[in-house]
Short mmCIF file of C-alpha atoms and ligand atoms in Angstrom, two decimals:
data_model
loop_
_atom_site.label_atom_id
_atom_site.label_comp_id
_atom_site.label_asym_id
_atom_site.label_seq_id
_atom_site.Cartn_x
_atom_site.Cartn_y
_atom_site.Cartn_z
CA UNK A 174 111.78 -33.36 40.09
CA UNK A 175 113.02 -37.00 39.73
CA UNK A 176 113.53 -38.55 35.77
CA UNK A 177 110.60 -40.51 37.04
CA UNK A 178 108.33 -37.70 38.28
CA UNK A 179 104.67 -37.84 36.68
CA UNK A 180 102.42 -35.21 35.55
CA UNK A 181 100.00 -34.48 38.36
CA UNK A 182 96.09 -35.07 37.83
CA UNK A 183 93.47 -32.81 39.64
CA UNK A 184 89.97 -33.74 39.42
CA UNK A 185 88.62 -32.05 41.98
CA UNK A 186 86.86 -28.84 40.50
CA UNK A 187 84.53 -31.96 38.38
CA UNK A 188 82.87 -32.70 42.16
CA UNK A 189 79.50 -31.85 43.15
CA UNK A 190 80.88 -30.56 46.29
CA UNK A 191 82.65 -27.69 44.15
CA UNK A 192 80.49 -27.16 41.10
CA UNK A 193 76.94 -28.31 42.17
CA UNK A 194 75.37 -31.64 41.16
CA UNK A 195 74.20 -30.03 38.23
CA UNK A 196 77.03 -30.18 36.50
CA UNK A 197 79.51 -32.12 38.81
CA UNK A 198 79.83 -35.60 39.68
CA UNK A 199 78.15 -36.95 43.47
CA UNK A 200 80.28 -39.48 45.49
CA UNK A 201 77.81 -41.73 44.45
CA UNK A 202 77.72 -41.19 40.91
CA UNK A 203 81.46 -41.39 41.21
CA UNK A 204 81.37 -45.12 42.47
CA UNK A 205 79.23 -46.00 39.05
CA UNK A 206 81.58 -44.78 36.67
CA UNK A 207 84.72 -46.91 38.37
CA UNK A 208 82.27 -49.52 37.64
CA UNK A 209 82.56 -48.53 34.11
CA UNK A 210 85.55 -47.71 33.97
CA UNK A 211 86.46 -50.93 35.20
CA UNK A 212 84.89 -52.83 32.41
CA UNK A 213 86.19 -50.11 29.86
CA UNK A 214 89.85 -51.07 31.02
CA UNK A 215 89.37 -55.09 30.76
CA UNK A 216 88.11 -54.48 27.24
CA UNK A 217 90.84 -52.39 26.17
CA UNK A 218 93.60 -54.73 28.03
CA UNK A 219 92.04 -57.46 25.65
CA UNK A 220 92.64 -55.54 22.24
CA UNK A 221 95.79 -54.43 23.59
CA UNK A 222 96.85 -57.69 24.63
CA UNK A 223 95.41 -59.29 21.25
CA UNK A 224 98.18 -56.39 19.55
CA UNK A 225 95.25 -54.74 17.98
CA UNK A 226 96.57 -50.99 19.25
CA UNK A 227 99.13 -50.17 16.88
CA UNK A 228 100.21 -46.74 18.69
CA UNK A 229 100.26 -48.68 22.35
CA UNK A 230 103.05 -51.01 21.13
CA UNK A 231 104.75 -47.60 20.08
CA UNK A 232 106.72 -47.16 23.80
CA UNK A 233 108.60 -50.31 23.80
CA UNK A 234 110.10 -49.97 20.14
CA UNK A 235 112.97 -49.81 20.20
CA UNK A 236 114.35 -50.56 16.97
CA UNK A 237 112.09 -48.28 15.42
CA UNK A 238 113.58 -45.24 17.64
CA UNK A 239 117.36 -46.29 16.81
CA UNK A 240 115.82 -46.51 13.08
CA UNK A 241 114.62 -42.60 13.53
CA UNK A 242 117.37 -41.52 15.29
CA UNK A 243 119.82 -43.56 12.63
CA UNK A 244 118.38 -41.60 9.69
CA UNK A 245 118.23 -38.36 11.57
CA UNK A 246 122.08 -38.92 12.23
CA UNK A 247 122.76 -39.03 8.93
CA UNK A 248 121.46 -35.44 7.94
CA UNK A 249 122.40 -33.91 11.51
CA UNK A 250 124.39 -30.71 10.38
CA UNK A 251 123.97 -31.15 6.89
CA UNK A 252 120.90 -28.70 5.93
CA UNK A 253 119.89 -24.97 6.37
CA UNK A 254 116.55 -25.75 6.45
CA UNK A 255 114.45 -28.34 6.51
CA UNK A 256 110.90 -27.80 4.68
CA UNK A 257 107.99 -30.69 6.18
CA UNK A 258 105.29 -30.82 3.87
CA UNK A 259 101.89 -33.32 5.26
CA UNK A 260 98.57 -32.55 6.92
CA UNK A 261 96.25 -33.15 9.81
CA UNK A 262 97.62 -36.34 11.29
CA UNK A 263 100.77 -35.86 9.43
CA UNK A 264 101.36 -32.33 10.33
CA UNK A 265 99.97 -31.77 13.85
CA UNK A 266 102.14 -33.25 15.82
CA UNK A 267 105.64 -32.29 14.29
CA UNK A 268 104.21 -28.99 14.63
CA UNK A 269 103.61 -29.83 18.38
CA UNK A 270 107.14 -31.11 19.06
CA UNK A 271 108.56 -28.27 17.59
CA UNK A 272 106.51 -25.30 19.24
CA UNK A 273 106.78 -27.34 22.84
CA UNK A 274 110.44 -28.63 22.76
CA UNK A 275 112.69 -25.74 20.27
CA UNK A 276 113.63 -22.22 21.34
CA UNK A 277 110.57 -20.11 21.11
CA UNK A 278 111.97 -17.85 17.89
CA UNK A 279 113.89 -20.88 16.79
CA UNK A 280 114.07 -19.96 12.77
CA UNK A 281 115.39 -16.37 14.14
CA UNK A 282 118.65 -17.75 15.76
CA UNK A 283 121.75 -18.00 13.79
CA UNK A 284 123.28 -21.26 13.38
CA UNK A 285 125.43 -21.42 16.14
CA UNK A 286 122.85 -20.65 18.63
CA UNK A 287 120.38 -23.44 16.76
CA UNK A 288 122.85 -25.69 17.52
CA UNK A 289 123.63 -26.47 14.12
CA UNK A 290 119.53 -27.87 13.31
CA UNK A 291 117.92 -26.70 10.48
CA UNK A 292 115.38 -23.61 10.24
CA UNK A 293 112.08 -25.59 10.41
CA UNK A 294 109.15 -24.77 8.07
CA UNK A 295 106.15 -27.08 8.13
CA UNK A 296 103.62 -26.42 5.07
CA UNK A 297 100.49 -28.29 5.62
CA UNK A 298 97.53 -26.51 4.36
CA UNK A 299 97.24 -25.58 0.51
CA UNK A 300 97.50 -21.70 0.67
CA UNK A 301 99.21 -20.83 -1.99
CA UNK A 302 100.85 -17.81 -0.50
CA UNK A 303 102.46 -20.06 2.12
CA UNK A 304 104.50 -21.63 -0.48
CA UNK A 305 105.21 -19.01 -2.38
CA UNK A 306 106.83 -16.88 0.52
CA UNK A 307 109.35 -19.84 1.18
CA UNK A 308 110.73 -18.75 -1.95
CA UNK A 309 112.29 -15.52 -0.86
CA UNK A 310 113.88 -16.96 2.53
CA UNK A 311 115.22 -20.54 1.79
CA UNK A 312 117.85 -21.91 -0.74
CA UNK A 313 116.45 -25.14 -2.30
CA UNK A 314 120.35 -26.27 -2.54
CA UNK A 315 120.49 -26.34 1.58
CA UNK A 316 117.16 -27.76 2.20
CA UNK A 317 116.13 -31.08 2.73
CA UNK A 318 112.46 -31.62 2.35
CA UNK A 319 110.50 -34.27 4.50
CA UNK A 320 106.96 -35.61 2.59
CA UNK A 321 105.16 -37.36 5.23
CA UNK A 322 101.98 -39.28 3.99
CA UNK A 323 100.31 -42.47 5.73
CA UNK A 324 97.97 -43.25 3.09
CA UNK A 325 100.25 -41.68 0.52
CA UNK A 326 97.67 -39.93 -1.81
CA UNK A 327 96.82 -36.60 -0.10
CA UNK A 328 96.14 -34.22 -2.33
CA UNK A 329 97.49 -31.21 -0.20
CA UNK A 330 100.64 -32.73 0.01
CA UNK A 331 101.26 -33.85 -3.11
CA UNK A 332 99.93 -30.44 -4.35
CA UNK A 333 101.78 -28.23 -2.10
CA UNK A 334 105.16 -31.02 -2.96
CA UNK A 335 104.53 -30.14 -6.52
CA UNK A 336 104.61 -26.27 -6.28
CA UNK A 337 107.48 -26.82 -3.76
CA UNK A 338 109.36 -27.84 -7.11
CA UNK A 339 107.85 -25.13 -9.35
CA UNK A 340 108.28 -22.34 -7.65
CA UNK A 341 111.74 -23.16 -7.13
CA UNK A 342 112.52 -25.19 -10.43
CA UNK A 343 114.52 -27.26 -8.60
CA UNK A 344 114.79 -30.86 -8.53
CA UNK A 345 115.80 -31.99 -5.06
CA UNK A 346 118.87 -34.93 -5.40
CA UNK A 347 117.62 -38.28 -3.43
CA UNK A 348 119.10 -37.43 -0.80
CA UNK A 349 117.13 -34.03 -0.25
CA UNK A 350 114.28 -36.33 0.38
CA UNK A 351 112.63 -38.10 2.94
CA UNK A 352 109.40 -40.21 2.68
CA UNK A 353 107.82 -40.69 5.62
CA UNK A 354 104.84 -42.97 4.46
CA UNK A 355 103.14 -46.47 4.94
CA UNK A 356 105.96 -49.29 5.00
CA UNK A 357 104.65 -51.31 2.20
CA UNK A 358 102.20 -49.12 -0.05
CA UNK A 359 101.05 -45.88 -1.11
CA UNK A 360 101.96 -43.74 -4.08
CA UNK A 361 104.64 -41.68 -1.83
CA UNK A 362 106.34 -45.25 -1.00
CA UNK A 363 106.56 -45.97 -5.12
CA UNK A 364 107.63 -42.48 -5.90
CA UNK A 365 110.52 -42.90 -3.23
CA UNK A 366 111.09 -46.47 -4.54
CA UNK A 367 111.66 -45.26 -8.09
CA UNK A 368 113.65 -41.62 -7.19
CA UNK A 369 115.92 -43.34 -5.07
CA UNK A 370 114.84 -41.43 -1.29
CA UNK A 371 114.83 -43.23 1.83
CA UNK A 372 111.72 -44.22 3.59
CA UNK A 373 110.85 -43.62 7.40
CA UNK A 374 107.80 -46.18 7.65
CA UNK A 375 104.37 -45.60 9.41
CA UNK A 376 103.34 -49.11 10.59
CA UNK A 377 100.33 -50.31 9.10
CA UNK A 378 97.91 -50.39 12.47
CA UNK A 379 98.71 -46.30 13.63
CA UNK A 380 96.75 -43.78 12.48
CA UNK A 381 97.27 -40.17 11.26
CA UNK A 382 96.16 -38.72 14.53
CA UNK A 383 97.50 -41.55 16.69
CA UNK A 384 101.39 -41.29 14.63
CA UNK A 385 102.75 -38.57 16.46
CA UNK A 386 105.36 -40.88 18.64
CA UNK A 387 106.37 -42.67 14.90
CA UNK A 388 109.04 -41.21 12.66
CA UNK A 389 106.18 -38.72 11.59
CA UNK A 390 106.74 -36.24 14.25
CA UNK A 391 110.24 -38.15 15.72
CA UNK A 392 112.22 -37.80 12.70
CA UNK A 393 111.57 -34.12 12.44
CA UNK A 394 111.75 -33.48 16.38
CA UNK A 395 115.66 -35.70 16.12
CA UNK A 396 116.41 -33.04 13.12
CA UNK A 397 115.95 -30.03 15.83
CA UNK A 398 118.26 -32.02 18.38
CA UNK A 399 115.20 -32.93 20.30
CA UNK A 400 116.20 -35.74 22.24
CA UNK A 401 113.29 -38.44 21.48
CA UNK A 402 114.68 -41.45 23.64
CA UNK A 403 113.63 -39.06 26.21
CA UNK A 404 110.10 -38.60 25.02
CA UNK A 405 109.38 -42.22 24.35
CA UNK A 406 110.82 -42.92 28.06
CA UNK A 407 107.92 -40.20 29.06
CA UNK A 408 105.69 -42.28 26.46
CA UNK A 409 106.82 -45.84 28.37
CA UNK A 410 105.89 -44.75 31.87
CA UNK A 411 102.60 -43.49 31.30
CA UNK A 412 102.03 -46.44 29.31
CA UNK A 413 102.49 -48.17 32.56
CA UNK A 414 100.41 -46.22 34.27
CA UNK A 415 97.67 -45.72 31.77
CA UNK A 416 97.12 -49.59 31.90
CA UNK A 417 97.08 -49.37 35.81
CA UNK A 418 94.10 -51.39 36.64
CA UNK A 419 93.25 -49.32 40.03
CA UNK A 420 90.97 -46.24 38.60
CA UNK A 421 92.61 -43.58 40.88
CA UNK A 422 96.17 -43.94 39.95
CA UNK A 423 94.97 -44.37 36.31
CA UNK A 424 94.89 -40.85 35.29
CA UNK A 425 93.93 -41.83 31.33
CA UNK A 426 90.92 -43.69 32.78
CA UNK A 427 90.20 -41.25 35.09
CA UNK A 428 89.76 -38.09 32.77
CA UNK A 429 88.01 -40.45 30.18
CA UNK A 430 85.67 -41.70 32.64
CA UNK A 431 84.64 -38.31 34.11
CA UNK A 432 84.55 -36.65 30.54
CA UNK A 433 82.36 -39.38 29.35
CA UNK A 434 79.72 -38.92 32.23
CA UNK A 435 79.54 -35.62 32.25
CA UNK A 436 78.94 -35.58 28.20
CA UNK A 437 76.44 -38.37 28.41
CA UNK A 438 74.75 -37.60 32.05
CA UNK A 439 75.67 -33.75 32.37
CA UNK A 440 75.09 -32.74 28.68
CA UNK A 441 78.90 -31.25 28.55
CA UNK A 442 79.19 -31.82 25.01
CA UNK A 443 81.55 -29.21 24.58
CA UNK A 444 86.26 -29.87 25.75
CA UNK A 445 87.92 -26.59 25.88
CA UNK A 446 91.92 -27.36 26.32
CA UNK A 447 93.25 -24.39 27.73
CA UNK A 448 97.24 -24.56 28.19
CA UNK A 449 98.89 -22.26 30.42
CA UNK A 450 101.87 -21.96 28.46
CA UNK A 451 102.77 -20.66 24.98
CA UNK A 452 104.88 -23.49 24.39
CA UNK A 453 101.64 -26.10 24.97
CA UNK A 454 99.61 -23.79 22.19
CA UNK A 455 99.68 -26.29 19.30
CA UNK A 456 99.32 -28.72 21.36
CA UNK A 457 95.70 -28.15 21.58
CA UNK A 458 95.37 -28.11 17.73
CA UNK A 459 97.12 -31.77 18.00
CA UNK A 460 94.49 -32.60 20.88
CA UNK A 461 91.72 -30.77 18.68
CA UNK A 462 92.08 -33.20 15.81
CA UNK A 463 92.56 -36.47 18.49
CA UNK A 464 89.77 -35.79 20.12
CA UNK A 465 86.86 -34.79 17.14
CA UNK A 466 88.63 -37.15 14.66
CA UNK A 467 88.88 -40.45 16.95
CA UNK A 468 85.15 -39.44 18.89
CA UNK A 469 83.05 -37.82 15.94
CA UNK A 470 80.97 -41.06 15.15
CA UNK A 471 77.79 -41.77 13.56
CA UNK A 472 77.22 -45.07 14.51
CA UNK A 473 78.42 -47.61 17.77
CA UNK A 474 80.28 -50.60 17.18
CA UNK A 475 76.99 -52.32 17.53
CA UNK A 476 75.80 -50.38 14.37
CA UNK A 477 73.41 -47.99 16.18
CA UNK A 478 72.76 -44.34 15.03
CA UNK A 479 74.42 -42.73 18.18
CA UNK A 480 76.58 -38.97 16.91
CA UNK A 481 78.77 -39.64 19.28
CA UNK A 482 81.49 -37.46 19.94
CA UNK A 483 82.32 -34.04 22.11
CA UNK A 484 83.65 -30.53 20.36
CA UNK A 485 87.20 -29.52 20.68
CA UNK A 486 87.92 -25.84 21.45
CA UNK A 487 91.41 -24.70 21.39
CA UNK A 488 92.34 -21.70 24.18
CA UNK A 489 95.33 -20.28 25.54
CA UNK A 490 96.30 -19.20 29.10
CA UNK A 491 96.09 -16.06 29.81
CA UNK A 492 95.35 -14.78 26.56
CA UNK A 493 92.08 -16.09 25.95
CA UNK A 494 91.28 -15.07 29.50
CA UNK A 495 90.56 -11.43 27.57
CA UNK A 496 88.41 -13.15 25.06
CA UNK A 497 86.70 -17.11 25.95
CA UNK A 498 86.22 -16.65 29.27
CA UNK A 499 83.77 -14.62 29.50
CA UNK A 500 81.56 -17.31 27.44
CA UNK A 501 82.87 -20.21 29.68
CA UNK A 502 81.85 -18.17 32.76
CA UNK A 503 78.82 -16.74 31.93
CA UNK A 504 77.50 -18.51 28.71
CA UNK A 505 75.62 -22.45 28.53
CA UNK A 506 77.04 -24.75 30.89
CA UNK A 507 78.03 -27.02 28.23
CA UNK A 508 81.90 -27.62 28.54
CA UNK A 509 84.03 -29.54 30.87
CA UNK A 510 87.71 -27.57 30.64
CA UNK A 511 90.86 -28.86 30.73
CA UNK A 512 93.79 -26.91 32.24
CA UNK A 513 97.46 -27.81 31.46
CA UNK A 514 99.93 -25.76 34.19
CA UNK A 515 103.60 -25.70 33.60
CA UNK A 516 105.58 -25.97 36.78
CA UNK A 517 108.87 -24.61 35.97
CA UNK A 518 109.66 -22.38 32.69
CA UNK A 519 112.71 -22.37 30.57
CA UNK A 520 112.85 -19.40 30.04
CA UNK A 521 111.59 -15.95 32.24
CA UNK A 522 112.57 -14.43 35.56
CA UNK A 523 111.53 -11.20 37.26
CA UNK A 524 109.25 -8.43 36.56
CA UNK A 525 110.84 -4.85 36.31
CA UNK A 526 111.13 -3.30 39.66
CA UNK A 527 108.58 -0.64 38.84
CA UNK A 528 109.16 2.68 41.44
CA UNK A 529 106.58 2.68 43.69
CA UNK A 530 103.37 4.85 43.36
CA UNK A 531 103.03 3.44 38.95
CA UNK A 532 100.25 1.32 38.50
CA UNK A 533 100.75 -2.41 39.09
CA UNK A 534 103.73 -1.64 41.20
CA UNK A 535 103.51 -4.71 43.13
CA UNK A 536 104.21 -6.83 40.63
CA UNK A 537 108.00 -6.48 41.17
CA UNK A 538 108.13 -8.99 43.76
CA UNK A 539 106.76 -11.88 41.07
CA UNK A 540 108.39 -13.22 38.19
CA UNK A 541 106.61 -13.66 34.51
CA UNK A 542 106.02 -17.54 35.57
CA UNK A 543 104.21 -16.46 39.00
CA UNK A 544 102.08 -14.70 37.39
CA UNK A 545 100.80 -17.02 34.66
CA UNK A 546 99.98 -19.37 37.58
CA UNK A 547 98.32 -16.72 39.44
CA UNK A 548 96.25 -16.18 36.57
CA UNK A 549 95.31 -19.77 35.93
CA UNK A 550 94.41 -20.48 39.68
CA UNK A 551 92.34 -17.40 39.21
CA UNK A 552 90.52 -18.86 36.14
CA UNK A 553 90.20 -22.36 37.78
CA UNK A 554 88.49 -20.65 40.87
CA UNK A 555 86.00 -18.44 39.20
CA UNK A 556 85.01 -21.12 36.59
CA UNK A 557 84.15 -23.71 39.58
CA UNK A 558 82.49 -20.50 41.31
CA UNK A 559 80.27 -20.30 38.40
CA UNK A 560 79.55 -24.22 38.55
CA UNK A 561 81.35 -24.66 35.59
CA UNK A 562 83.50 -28.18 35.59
CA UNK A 563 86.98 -28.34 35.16
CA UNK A 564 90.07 -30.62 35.47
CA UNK A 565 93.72 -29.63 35.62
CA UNK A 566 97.06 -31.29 34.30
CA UNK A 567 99.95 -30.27 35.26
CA UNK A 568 104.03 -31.05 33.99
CA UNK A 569 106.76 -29.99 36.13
CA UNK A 570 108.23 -28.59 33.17
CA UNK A 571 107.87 -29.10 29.47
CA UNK A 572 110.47 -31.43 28.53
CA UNK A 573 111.26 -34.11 26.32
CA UNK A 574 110.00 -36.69 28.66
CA UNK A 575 106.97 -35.05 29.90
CA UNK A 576 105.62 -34.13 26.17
CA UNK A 577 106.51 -37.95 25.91
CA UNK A 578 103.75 -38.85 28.99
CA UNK A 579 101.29 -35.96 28.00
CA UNK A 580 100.98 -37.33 24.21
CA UNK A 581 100.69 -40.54 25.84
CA UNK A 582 97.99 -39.73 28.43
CA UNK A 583 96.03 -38.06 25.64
CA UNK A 584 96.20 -40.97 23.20
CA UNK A 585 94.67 -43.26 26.06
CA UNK A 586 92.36 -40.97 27.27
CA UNK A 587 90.64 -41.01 24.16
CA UNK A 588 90.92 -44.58 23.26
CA UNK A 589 88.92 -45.39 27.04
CA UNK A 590 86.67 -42.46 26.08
CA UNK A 591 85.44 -44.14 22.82
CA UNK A 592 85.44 -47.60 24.26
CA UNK A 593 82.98 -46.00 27.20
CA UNK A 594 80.99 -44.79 24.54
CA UNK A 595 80.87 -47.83 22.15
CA UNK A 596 82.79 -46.23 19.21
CA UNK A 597 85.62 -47.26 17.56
CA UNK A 598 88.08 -44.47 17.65
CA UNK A 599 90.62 -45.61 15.09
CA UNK A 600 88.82 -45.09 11.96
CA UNK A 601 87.35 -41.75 10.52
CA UNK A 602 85.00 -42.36 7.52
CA UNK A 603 84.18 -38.86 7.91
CA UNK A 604 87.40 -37.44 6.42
CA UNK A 605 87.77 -40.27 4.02
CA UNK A 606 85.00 -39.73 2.44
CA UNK A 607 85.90 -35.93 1.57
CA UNK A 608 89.35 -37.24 0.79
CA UNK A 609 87.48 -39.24 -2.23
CA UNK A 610 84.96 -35.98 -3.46
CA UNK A 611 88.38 -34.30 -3.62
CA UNK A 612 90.24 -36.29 -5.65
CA UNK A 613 86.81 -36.63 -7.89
CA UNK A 614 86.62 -33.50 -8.16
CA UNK A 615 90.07 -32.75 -8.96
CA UNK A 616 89.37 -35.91 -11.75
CA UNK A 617 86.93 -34.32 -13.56
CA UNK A 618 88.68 -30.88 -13.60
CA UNK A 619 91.27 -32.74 -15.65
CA UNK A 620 89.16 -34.71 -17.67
CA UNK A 621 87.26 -31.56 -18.85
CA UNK A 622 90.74 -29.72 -19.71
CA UNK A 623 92.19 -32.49 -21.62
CA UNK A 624 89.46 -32.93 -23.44
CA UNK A 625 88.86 -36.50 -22.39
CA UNK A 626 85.62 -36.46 -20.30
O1 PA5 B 101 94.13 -38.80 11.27
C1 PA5 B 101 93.97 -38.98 10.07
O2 PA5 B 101 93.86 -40.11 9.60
C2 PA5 B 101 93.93 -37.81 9.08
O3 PA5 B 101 93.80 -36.58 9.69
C3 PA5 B 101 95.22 -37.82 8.28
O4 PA5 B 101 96.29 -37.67 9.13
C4 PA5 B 101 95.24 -36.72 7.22
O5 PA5 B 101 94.10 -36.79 6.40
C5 PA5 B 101 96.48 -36.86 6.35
O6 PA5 B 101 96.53 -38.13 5.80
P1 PA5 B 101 97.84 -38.73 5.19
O7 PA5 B 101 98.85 -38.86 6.27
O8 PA5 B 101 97.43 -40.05 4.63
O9 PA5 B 101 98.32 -37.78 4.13
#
């Protein structure tokens, strides 16, 4: 594996040949969508070109990175724990970066062996009870806390912020904070402006779900000794190869193009994302949100009543193997499933020599990593049996650099995927809209209790 390797792209269980032309894709039909996909690339070359994607200027940077990487610098070694408190677009993707890229029982290992990084808790939802049970394993004195906010009004952050400070009764100094919000606006950017903390800015033009590469997930990933130059080198070469104008070595264009005939033409209106690795887990809730967020539309950019969009479904390799697959197999013919494989494992090594004559005995000649992949080519094989389409992605290892190029290829993927289908994919009216009943709602709770409605 070279620092330049590429995650590999298999398409071939989406063919007719393999899965029928039912649900799978005929040379011919093939030859049509590079057609589209054609045009879908010269459109999005234009925007990008026109510096209308904010997250595809994200890869070259650079002063943004040394700006993360500064500020992470500065509290390297400093804190026992650091607490990130932000949701959905905000929260995903740290959480992502963390699961993929730290030890797998990371807040279990004494200092030493955490290389000196912080414990890591990251409170996103408003459960009270998650907040509440920080209180009996972290010392507010040793913990810096990280508010990250684009539009800087969520009310689960603010309100899980708020009991942060009550349940402790601690005021955090200015330097136990840091905002991670939109560079000019925002009630998190005048809070930190009038307490003194330093801001980490979102630019303007990237998105919750799109921010992942900013100092929203980078600051906290540079905290856990995560080396991010790394990831945004993975981030820069799939850039390059993402804006590849020859279809088959564009593997963005390629899994957008397929996923969007087979939802439109083949009725698959369902995207399972199925790692084969515990370490890729959350990174199907990050894809989850990507994918309904950005391609959940009511109308086309031409103003059309369309629903666009195709269901996430988050599933796990090998476990859900005992539990979804029995629906993918035998169930509607409705998905197209995405594999991710992991080459090579941190972690792992051989199997127990079990004495001969036990059950299973002949797993001693295999380690724990064989027989994941075992399993997967299994599931791969019996889905296309079954006619059921599927695609397969696979890193060499999970690194750094390739979570840097699979973020990547995911972030395009969906951007050709709503330009094929004539949505936009950077807004979500959806969610702001229950943002706003929220807050209303929250409004005229007060109002009533004061006595002022
Ligand atoms: O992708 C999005 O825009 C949303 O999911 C947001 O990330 C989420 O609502 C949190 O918003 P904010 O970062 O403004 O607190």
């Amino acid at each position: 594996m070279t620092a330049n390797s590429q995650l590999k792209l298999d398409i071939e269980n989406v063919m007719s040949v393999r899965v029928g032309s039912d649900h799978g894709i005929t040379e011919r039909e093939l030859k049509g969508i590079r057609n589209s996909a054609k045009q879908a690339i010269k459109k999005c070359m234009e925007r990008y070109h026109a510096g209308e994607i904010g997250f595809m200027k994200i890869p070259h940077n650079y002063s943004a990175l040394e700006q993360i990487n500064a500020s992470a610098r500065g509290h390297k070694n400093r804190w026992e724990n650091l607490v990130v408190i932000g949701i959905g677009g905000s929260s995903l993707g740290i959480t992502m970066l963390s699961d993929a890229l730290c030890h797998p029982y990371h807040n279990f290992l004494d200092r030493e062996l955490r290389n000196f990084s912080p414990r890591l808790f990251i409170i996103d939802n408003i459960d009270p009870e998650a907040l509440s049970g920080l209180k009996t394993i972290i010392d507010p004195e040793k913990t810096l806390v990280c508010i990250v906010t684009k539009s800087g009004g969520t009310v689960e952050t603010w309100g899980n912020f708020f009991q942060y400070l009550s349940i402790f009764d601690y005021k955090p100094k200015e330097d136990q904070i840091v905002a991670i919000t939109d560079e000019e606006e925002g009630f998190l950017n005048k809070f930190a402006k009038i307490h003194g903390c330093p801001i980490l800015p979102i630019p303007k033009d990237i998105g919750g779900r799109f921010s992942v590469l900013t100092p929203v997930g980078l600051f906290t990933a540079a905290m856990m000794n995560i080396d991010i130059t790394r990831i945004i080198e993975g981030a820069r070469n799939m850039h390059d190869s993402c804006i590849n104008m020859d279809f088959e070595n564009n593997p963005a264009l390629q899994i957008a193009a397929i996923t969007w005939f087979l939802l439109t033409r083949k009725k698959k209106v369902i995207s399972v994302m199925m790692p084969y690795s515990n370490a890729l887990r959350s990174f199907s809730d990050w894809y989850g949100q990507l994918w309904a967020e950005s391609l959940g539309k009511r109308t086309s950019l031409s103003g059309a009543t369309v629903f666009a969009g195709q269901t996430p479904v988050q599933a796990l390799g090998a476990t859900d193997q005992h539990s979804q697959i029995q629906l993918y197999r035998e169930g509607p013919n409705d998905k197209l499933i995405s594999f991710i494989a992991v080459e090579s494992f941190r972690f792992g090594g051989p199997m127990h020599k079990a004495p001969e004559g036990t059950p299973l005995e002949h797993l001693r000649f295999l380690d724990t990593a064989e027989v994941l992949n075992i399993e997967l080519s299994g599931t791969r094989e019996i889905l296309t049996q079954s006619h059921r389409p599927n695609l397969t992605v696979t890193l060499p290892a999970v690194t750094p650099y390739y979570m840097g190029q699979l973020i990547y290829l995911y972030e395009m993927t969906t951007l050709y995927t709503a330009i094929l289908l004539n949505i936009n994919p950077l807004d979500q009216p959806g969610i702001e809209a229950g943002k706003q009943y929220v807050r209303d709602s929250i409004e005229k709770v007060y109002l009533a209790r004061t006595g002022d409605a």
